[in-house]
Coordinates of C-alpha atoms and ligand atoms in Angstrom, one line a residue:
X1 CA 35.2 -33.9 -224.7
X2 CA 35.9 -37.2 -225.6
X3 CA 33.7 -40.7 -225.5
X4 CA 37.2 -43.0 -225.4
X5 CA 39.4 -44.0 -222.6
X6 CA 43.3 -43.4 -223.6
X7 CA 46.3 -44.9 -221.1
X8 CA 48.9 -46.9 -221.4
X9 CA 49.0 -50.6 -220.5
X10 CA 53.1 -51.5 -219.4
X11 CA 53.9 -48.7 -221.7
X12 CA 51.8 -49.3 -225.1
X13 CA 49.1 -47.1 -225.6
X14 CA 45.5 -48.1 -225.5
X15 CA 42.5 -46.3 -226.7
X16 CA 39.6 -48.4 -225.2
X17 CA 35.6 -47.7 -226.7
X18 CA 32.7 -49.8 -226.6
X19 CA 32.8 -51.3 -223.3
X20 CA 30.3 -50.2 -220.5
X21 CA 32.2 -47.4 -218.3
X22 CA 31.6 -49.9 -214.8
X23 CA 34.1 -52.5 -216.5
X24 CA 36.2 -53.0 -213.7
X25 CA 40.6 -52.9 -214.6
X26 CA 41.2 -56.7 -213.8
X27 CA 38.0 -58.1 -216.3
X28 CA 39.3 -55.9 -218.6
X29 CA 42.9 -56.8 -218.1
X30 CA 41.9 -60.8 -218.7
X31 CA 39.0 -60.0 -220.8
X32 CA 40.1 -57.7 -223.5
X33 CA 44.0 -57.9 -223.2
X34 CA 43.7 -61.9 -222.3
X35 CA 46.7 -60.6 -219.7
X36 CA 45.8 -63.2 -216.9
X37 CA 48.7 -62.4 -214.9
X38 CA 46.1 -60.4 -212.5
X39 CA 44.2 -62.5 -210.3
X40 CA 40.7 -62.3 -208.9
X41 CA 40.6 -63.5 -205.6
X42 CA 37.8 -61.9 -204.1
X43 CA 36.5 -59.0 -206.2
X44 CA 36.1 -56.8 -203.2
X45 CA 39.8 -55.4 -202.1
X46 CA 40.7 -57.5 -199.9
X47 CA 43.1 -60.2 -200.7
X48 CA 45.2 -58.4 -203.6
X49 CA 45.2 -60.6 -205.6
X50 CA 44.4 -58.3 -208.7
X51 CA 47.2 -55.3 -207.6
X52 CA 48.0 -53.4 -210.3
X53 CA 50.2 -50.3 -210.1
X54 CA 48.9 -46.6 -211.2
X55 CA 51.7 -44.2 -212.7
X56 CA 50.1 -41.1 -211.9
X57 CA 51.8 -37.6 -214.1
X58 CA 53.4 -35.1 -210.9
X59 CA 55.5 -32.5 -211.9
X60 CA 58.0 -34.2 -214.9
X61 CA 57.5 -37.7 -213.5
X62 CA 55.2 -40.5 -212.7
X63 CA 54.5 -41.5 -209.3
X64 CA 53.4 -45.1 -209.0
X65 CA 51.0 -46.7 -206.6
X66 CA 49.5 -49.9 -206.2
X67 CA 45.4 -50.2 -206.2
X68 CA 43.2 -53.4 -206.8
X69 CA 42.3 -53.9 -210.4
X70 CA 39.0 -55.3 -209.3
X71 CA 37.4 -52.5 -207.8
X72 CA 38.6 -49.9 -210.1
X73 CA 36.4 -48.5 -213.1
X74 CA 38.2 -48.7 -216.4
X75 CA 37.7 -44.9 -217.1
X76 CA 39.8 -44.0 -214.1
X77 CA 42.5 -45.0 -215.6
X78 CA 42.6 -42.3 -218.2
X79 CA 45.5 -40.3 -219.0
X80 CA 47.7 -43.1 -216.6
X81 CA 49.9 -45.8 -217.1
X82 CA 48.9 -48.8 -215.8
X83 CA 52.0 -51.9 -214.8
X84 CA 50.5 -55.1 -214.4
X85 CA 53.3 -57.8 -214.1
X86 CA 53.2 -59.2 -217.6
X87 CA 55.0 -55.6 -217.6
X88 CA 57.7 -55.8 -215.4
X89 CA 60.2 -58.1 -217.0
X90 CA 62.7 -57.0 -219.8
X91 CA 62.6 -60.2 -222.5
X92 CA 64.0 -62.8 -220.3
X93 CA 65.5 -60.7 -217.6
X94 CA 63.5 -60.4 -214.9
X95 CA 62.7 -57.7 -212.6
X96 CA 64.7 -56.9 -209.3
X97 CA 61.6 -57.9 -207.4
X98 CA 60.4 -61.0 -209.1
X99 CA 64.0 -62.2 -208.9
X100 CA 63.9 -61.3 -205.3
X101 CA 60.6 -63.6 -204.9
X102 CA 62.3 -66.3 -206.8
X103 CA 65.3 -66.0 -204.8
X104 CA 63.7 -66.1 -201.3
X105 CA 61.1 -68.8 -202.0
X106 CA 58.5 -65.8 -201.9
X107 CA 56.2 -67.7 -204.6
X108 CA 54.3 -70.8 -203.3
X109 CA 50.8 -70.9 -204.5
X110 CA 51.6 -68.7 -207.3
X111 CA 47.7 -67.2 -207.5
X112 CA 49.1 -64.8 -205.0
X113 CA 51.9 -64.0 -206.5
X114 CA 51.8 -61.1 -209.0
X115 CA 49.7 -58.9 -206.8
X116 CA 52.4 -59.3 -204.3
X117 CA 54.9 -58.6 -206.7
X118 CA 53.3 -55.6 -207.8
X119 CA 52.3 -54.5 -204.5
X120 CA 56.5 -54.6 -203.8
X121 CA 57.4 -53.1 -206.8
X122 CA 55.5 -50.2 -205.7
X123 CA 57.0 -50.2 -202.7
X124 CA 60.7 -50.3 -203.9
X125 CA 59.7 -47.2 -206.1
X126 CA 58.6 -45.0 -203.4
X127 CA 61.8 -45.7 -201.8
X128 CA 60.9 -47.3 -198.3
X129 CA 63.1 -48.3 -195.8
X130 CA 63.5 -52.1 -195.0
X131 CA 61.8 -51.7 -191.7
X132 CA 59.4 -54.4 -190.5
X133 CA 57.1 -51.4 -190.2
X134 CA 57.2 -50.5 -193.6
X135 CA 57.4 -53.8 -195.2
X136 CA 54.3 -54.7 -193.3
X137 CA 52.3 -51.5 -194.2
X138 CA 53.3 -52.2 -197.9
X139 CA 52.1 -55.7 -198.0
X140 CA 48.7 -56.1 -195.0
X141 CA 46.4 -55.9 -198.4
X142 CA 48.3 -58.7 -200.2
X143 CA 46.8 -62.2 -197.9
X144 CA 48.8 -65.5 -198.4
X145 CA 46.8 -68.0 -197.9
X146 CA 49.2 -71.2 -197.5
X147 CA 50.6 -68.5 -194.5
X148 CA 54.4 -68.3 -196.4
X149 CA 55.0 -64.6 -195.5
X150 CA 58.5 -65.0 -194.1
X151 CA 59.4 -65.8 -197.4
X152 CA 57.9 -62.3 -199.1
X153 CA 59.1 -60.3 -196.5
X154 CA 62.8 -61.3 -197.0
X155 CA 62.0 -60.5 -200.7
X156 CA 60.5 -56.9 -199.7
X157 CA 63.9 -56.4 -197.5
X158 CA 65.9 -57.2 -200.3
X159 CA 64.6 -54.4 -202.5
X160 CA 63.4 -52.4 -200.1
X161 CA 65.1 -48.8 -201.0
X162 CA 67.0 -50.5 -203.6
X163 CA 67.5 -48.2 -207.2
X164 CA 66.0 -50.0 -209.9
X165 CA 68.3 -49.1 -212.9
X166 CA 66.4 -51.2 -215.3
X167 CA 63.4 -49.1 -214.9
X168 CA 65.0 -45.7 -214.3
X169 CA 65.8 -46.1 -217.8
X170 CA 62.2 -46.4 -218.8
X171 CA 61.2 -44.0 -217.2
X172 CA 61.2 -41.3 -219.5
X173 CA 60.1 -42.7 -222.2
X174 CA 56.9 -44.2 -219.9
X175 CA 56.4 -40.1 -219.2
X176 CA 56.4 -39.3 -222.2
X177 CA 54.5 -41.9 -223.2
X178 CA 51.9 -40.3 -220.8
X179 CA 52.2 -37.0 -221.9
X180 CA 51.3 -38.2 -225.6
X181 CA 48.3 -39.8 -224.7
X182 CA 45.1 -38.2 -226.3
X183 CA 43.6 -37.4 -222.7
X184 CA 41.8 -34.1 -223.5
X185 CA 39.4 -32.6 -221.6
X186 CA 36.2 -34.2 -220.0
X187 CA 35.0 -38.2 -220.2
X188 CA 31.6 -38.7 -221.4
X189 CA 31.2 -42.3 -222.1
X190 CA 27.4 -43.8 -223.0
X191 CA 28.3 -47.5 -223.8
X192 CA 26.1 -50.7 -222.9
X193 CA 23.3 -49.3 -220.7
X194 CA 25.5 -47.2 -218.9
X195 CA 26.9 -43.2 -219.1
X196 CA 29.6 -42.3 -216.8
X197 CA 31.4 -38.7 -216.9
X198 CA 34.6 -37.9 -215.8
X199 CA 34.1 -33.6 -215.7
X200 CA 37.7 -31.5 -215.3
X201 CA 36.0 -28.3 -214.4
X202 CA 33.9 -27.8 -210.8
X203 CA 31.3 -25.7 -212.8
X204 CA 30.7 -29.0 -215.2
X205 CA 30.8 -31.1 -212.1
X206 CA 27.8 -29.3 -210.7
X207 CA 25.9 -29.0 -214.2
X208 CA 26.5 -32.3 -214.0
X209 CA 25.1 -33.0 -210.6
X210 CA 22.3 -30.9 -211.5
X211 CA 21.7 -32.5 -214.9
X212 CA 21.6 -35.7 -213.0
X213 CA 20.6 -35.6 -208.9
X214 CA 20.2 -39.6 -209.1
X215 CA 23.7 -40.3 -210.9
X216 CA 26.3 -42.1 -208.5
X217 CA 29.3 -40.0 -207.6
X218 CA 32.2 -41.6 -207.4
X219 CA 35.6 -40.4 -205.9
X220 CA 38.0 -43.7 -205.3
X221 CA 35.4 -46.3 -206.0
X222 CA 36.4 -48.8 -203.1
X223 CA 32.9 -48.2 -201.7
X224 CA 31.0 -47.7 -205.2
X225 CA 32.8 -49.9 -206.9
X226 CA 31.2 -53.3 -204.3
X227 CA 27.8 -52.2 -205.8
X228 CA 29.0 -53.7 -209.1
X229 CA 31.4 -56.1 -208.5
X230 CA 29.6 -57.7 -205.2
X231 CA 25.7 -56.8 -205.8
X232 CA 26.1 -57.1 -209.7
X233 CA 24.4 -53.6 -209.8
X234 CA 24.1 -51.5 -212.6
X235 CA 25.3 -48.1 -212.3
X236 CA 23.0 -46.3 -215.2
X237 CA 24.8 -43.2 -214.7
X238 CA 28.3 -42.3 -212.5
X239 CA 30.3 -39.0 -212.5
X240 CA 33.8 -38.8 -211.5
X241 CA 34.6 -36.0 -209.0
X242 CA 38.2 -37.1 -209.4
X243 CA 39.1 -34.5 -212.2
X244 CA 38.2 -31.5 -210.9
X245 CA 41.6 -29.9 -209.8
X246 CA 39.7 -28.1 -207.0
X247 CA 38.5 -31.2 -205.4
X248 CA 41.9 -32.5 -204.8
X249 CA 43.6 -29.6 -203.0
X250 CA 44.5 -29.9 -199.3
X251 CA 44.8 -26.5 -197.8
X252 CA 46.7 -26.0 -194.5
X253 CA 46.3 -22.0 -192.7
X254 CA 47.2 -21.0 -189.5
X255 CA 43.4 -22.4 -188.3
X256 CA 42.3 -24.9 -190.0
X257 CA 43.1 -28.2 -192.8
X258 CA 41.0 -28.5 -195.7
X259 CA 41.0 -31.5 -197.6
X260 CA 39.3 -31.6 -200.5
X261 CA 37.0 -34.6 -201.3
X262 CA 39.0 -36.1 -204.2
X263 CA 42.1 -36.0 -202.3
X264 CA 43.4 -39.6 -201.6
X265 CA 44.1 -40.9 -198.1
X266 CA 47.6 -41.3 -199.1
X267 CA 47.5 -37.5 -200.2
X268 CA 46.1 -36.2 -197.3
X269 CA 48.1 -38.8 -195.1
X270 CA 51.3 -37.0 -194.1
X271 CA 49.8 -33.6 -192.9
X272 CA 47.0 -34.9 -191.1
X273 CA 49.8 -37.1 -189.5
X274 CA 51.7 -34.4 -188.3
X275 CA 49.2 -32.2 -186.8
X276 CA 46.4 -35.0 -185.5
X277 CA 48.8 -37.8 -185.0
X278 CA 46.0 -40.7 -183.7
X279 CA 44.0 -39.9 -187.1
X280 CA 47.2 -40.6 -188.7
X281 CA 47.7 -43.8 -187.0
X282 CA 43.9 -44.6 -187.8
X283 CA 44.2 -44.0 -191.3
X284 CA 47.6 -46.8 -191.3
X285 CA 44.8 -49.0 -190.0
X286 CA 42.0 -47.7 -192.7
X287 CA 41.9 -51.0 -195.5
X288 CA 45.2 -51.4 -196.6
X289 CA 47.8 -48.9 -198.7
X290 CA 46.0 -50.0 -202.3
X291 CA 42.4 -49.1 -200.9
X292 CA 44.0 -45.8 -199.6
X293 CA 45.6 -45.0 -202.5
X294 CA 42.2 -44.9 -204.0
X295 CA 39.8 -44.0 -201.6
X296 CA 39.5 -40.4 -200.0
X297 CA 37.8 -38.8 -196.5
X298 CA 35.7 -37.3 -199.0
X299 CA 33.7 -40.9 -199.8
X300 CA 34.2 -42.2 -196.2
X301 CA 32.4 -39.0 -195.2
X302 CA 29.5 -39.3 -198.2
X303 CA 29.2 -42.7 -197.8
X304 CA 27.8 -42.1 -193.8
X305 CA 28.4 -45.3 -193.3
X306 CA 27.8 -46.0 -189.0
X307 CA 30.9 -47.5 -188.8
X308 CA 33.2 -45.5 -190.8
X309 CA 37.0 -44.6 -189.3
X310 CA 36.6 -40.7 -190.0
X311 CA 33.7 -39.2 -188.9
X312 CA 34.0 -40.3 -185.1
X313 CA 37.7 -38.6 -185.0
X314 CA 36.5 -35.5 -187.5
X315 CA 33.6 -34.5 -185.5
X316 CA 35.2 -34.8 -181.9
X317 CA 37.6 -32.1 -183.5
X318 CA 35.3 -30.5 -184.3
X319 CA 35.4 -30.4 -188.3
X320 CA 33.1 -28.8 -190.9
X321 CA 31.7 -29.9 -194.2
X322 CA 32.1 -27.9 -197.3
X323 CA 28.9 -28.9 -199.7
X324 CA 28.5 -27.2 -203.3
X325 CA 25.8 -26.6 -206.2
X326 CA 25.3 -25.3 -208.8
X327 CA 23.6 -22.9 -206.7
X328 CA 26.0 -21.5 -204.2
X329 CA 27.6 -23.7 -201.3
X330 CA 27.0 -24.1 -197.9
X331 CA 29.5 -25.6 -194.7
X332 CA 27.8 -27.8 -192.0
X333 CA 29.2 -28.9 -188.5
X334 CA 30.3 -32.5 -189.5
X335 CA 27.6 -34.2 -187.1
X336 CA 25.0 -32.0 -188.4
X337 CA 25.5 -34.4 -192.0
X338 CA 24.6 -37.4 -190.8
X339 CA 20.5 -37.3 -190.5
X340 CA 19.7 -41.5 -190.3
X341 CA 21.1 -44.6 -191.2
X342 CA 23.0 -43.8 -194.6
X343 CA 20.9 -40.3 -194.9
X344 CA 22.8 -37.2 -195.6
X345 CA 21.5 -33.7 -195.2
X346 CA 23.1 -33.7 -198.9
X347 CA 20.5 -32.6 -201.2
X348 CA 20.3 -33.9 -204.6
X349 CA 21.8 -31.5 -207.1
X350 CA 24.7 -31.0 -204.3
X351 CA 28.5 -32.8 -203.8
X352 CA 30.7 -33.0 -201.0
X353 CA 33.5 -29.8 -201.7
X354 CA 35.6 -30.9 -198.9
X355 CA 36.6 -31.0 -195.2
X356 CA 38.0 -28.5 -193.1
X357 CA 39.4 -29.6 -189.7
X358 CA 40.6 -27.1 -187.2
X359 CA 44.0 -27.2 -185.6
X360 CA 43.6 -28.2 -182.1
X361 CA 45.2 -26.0 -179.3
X362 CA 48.7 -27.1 -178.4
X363 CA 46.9 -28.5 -174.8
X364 CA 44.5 -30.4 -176.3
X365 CA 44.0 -34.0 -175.8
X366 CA 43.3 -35.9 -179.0
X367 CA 42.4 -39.6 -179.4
X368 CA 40.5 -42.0 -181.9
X369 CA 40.3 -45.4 -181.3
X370 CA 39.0 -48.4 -183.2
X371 CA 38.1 -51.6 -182.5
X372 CA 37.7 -54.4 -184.7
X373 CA 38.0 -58.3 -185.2
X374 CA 41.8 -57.9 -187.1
X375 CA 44.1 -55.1 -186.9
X376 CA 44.5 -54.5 -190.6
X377 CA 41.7 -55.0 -193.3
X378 CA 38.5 -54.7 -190.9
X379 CA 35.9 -52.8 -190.5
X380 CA 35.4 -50.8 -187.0
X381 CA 32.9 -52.8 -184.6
X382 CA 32.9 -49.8 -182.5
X383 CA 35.0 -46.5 -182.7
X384 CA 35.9 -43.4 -179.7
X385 CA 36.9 -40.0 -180.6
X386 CA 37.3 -37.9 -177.9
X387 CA 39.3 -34.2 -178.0
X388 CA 39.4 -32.6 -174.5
X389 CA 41.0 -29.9 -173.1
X390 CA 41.7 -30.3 -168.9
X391 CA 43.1 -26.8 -167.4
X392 CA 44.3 -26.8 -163.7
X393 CA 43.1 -30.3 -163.7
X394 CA 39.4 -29.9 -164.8
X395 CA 38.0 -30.6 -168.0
X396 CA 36.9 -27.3 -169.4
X397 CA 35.8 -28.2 -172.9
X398 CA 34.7 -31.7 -174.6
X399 CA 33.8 -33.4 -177.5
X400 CA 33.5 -36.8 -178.0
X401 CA 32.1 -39.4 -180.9
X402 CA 31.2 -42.6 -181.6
X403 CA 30.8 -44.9 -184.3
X404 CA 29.4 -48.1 -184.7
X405 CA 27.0 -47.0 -181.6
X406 CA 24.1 -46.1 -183.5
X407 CA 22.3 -45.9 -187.1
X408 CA 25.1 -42.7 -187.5
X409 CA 28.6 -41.5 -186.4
X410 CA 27.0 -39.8 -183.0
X411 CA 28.2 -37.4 -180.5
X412 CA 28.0 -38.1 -176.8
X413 CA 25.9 -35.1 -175.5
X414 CA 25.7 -36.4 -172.1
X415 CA 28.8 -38.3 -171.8
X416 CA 30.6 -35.0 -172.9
X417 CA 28.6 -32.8 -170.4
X418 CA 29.6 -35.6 -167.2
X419 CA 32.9 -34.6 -168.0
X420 CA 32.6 -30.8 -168.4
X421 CA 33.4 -28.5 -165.3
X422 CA 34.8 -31.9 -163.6
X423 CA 38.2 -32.4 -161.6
X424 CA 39.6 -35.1 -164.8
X425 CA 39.7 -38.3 -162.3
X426 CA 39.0 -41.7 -162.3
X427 CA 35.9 -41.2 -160.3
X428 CA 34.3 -38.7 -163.0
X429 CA 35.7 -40.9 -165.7
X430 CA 33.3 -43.3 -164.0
X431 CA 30.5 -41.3 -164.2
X432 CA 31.0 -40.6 -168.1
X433 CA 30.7 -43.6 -168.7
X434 CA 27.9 -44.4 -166.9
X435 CA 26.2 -41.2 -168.9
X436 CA 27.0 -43.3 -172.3
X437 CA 23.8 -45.3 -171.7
X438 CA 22.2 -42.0 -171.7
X439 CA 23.7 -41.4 -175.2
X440 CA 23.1 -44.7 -177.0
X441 CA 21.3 -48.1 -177.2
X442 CA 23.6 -50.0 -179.6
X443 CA 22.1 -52.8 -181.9
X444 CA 23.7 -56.5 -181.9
X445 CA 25.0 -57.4 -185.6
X446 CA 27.4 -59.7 -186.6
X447 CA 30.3 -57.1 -186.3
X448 CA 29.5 -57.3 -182.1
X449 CA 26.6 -57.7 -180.0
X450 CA 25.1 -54.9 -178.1
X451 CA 27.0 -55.4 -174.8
X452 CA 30.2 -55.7 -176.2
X453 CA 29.8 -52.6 -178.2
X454 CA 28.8 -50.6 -174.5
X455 CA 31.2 -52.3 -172.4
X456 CA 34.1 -51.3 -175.3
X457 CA 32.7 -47.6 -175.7
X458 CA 33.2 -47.3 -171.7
X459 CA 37.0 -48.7 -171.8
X460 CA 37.8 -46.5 -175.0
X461 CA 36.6 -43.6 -172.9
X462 CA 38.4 -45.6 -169.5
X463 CA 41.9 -45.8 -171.9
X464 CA 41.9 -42.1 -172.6
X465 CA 42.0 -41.4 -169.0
X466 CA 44.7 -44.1 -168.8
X467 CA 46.9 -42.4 -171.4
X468 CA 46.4 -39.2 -170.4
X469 CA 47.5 -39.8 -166.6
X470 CA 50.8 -42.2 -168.2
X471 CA 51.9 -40.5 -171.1
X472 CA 54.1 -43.3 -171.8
X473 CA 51.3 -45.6 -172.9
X474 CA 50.8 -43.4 -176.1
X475 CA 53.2 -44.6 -177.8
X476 CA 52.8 -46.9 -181.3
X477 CA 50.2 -49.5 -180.5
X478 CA 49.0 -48.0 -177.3
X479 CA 47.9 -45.1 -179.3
X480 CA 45.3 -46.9 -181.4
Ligands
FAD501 C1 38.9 -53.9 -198.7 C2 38.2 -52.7 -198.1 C3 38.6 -52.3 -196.8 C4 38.0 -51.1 -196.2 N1 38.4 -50.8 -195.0 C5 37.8 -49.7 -194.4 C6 38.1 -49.3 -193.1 O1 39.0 -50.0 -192.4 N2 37.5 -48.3 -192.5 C7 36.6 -47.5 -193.3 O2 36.1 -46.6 -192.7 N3 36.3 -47.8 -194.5 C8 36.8 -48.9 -195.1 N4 36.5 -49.2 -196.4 C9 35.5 -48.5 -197.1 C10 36.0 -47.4 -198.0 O3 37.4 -47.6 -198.4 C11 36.0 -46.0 -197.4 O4 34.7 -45.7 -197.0 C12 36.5 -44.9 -198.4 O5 36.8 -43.7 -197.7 C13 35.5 -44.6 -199.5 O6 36.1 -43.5 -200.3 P1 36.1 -43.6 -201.8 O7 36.8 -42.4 -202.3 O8 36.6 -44.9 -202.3 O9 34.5 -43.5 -202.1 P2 33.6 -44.0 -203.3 O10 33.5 -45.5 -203.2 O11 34.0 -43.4 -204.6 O12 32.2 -43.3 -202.8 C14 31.6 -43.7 -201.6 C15 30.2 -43.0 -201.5 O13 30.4 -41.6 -201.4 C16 29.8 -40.9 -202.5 N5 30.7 -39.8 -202.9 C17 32.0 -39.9 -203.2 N6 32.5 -38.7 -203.4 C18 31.5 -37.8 -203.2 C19 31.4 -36.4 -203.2 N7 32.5 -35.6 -203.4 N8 30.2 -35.8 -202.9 C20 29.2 -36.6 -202.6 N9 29.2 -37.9 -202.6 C21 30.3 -38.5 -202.9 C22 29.6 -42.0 -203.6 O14 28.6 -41.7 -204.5 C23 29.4 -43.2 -202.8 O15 28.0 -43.3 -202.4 C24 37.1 -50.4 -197.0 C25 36.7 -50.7 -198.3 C26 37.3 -51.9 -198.8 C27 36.9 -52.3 -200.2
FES502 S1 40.5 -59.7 -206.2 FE1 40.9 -59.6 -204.0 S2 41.5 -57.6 -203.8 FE2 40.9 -57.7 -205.8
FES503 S1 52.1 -68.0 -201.8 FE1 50.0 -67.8 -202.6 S2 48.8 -68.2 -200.9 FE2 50.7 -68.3 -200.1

């Protein structure tokens, strides 16, 4: 156990104490280190401004990834090396991608800059293709105000997939530099008002949780982490489910995917991908690639937000939740969680384990949809989730969600029963969604008002029959 948070900062080794654990990475970065490289544009994760990159241990390496500085806790970054981009540079010599930003007028306002920078030099490490696809996923959480992205994208398509021999060489020596760290065991910090644990066992997570039913969990901290930075909150006490090995597992069988609640969207990304494609698609839509590098399904589900991306999708296919104690666990049908507006059937010395999400059959008709003002960075104003399976032209099985239709993610019990035991036409398509008034009376906020949100609902529900009778309009944007 130990009260001090060791990492290393662009390869020198830090050992921080005596600052309260809900000090965020960037107002330590140009507090403490006076490194005001890292920008604060909106403290909130949406302009990337403070990017910083992660180099996480795997295996004999370090896998890099960029997250905002300003929405991450200072004790996550423990046992990592953090890159900011007073690192990047060798003396005088520059790095492949700042020279690339110089070279292609990438750099107007310069505010912007380093978190693009950083946000490309994380790209060029995980090896991307120079695709317009790519370059744009790698950079939609990185705004430019004065509107000069031509510029910094020719800059990403110089280094895209470009070796970095500079760096290769440091490589080692930045593992190692990791390895050396004094990261033993469990975080228990108690500094200015404020205790914050970070457990590595699940048995200490649930003493823990026990010890403590009105401490804040916290998984990636880009929900959590707004309390502080946006309500100027204190967190009196917060405990990390992040360590605990077990939490961060994703499990696929021949029935189901589990994914456990401290695995990353990024993690959990590539399977869910292949075998739910349109959740995959969602998730590219989910905050940008430094929010789901940090954030997991775990908080989206814990969080039971009305408008969250993942529940709509996970209930329509039907997915449980895994919830543990100290006391033995328990699994719930996903729908059964959500009791009220932000009220969980979670009791208080309890955590979210995980989700497990069957396989559909090979027939069945998946779709989530979500609709929102932009098409990256937004949260939904309404989402669909629908899962069907037609035989012989009937519908012999459905389940359909919404989000963003009432005070929880909701099924449609009488939408879903207008369809079942029907020929799957346009004229019973009608009919569901007619049934939807049945099934919800949406509020007016400032995301949407009332009518919009149930004339949207109806064409999500319309555009699934669409797809479904022309296969072709699947495909990329179509899909979402
Ligand atoms: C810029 C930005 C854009 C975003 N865009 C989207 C978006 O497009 N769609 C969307 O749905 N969301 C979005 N979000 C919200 C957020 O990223 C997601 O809800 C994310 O899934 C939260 O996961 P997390 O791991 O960061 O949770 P945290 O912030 O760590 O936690 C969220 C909540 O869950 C609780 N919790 C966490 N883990 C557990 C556990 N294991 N057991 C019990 N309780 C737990 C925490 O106590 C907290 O109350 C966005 C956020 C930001 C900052
Ligand atoms: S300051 Fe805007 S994303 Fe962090
Ligand atoms: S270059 Fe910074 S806002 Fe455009």
């Amino acid at each position: 156990m130990t009260d001090r948070i060791s990492f290393l900062l662009n390869g020198a080794p830090r050992t921080v104490s005596g600052l309260a654990p809900t000090t965020t990475v960037l107002e330590y970065l140009r507090g403490a280190e006076r490194a005001c490289g890292t920008k604060e544009g909106c403290a909130e994760g949406d302009c990337g401004a403070c990017t910083v990159v992660l180099g996480e241990p795997t295996g004999d390496g370090l896998r890099y990834r960029a997250i905002n500085g300003c929405i991450a806790f200072l004790p996550q970054l423990d046992g990592k090396l953090l890159l900011t981009v007073e690192g990047l540079a060798e003396g005088n010599a520059l790095h492949p991608v700042q020279d690339a930003m110089v070279e292609c007028d990438g750099s107007q306002c310069g505010f912007c800059t380093p978190g693009f920078v950083m946000a490309l030099f994380a790209f060029q490490q995980g090896g991307e293709p120079a695709s317009d696809d790519a370059i744009h996923e790698a950079l939609a959480g990185n705004l430019c105000r004065c509107t000069g992205y031509r510029p910094i994208v020719e800059a990403a398509r110089r280094v895209a997939a470009v070796r970095d021999p500079g760096f290769e060489l440091r490589a080692p020596s930045l593992r190692a530099g990791v390895a050396a760290l004094p990261h033993d065991g469990d975080l228990a910090i108690e500094q200015g008002g404020g205790r914050f644990f970070a457990p590595t066992s699940l048995d200490r997570l649930l003493a823990l949780r026990a010890a403590h039913p009105d401490a804040h969990l916290l998984a990636g901290g880009t929900d959590l982490a707004l309390l502080v930075t946006k309500e100027y909150r204190a967190l009196d006490i917060v405990i990390a489910v992040t360590q605990v090995p077990e939490l961060a597992r994703i499990v696929l069988d021949d029935k189901a995917l589990t994914i456990g609640a401290a695995a990353t969207y990024t993690d959990a990304l590539p399977l869910l991908e292949r075998f739910f494609p349109s959740l995959g698609l969602m998730i590219r839509r989910l905050g940008s690639r430094q929010i789901r590098n940090a954030g997991t399904i775990g908080g989206n589900i814990a969080n039971a937000s009305p408008i969250g991306d993942m529940p709509p999708g996970l209930i329509a296919l039907g997915a449980t939740v895994a919830l543990r104690s100290a006391a033995g666990a328990r699994e719930l049908a996903l729908e059964d969680f959500f009791l009220d507006y932000r009220k969980t059937a979670l009791r208080p010395d309890e955590i979210v384990e995980s989700v497990r999400i069957p396989l559909p059959a090979p027939d069945a008709l998946f779709r989530t949809y979500k609709i929102a003002k932009r098409w990256d960075q937004d949260i939904s104003a309404v989402c669909g989730a629908y899962r069907l399976t037609i035989a012989d032209g009937r519908v012999t099985e459905a389940r359909i969600a919404y989000g963003g239709m009432a005070a929880t993610p909701k099924r449609a019990a009488r939408t879903e029963q207008a369809l079942i035991g029907r020929a799957w036409t346009e004229a019973t398509v009608a009919q569901a969604i007619a049934a939807l008034a049945d099934d919800f009376a949406p509020l007016s906020d400032w995301r949407a008002s009332a009518d919009y949100r149930r004339k949207v609902a109806g064409n999500l529900l319309r555009r699934l029959w669409l797809e479904s009778a022309q296969p072709t309009l699947t495909l990329g944007v179509m899909a979402l």
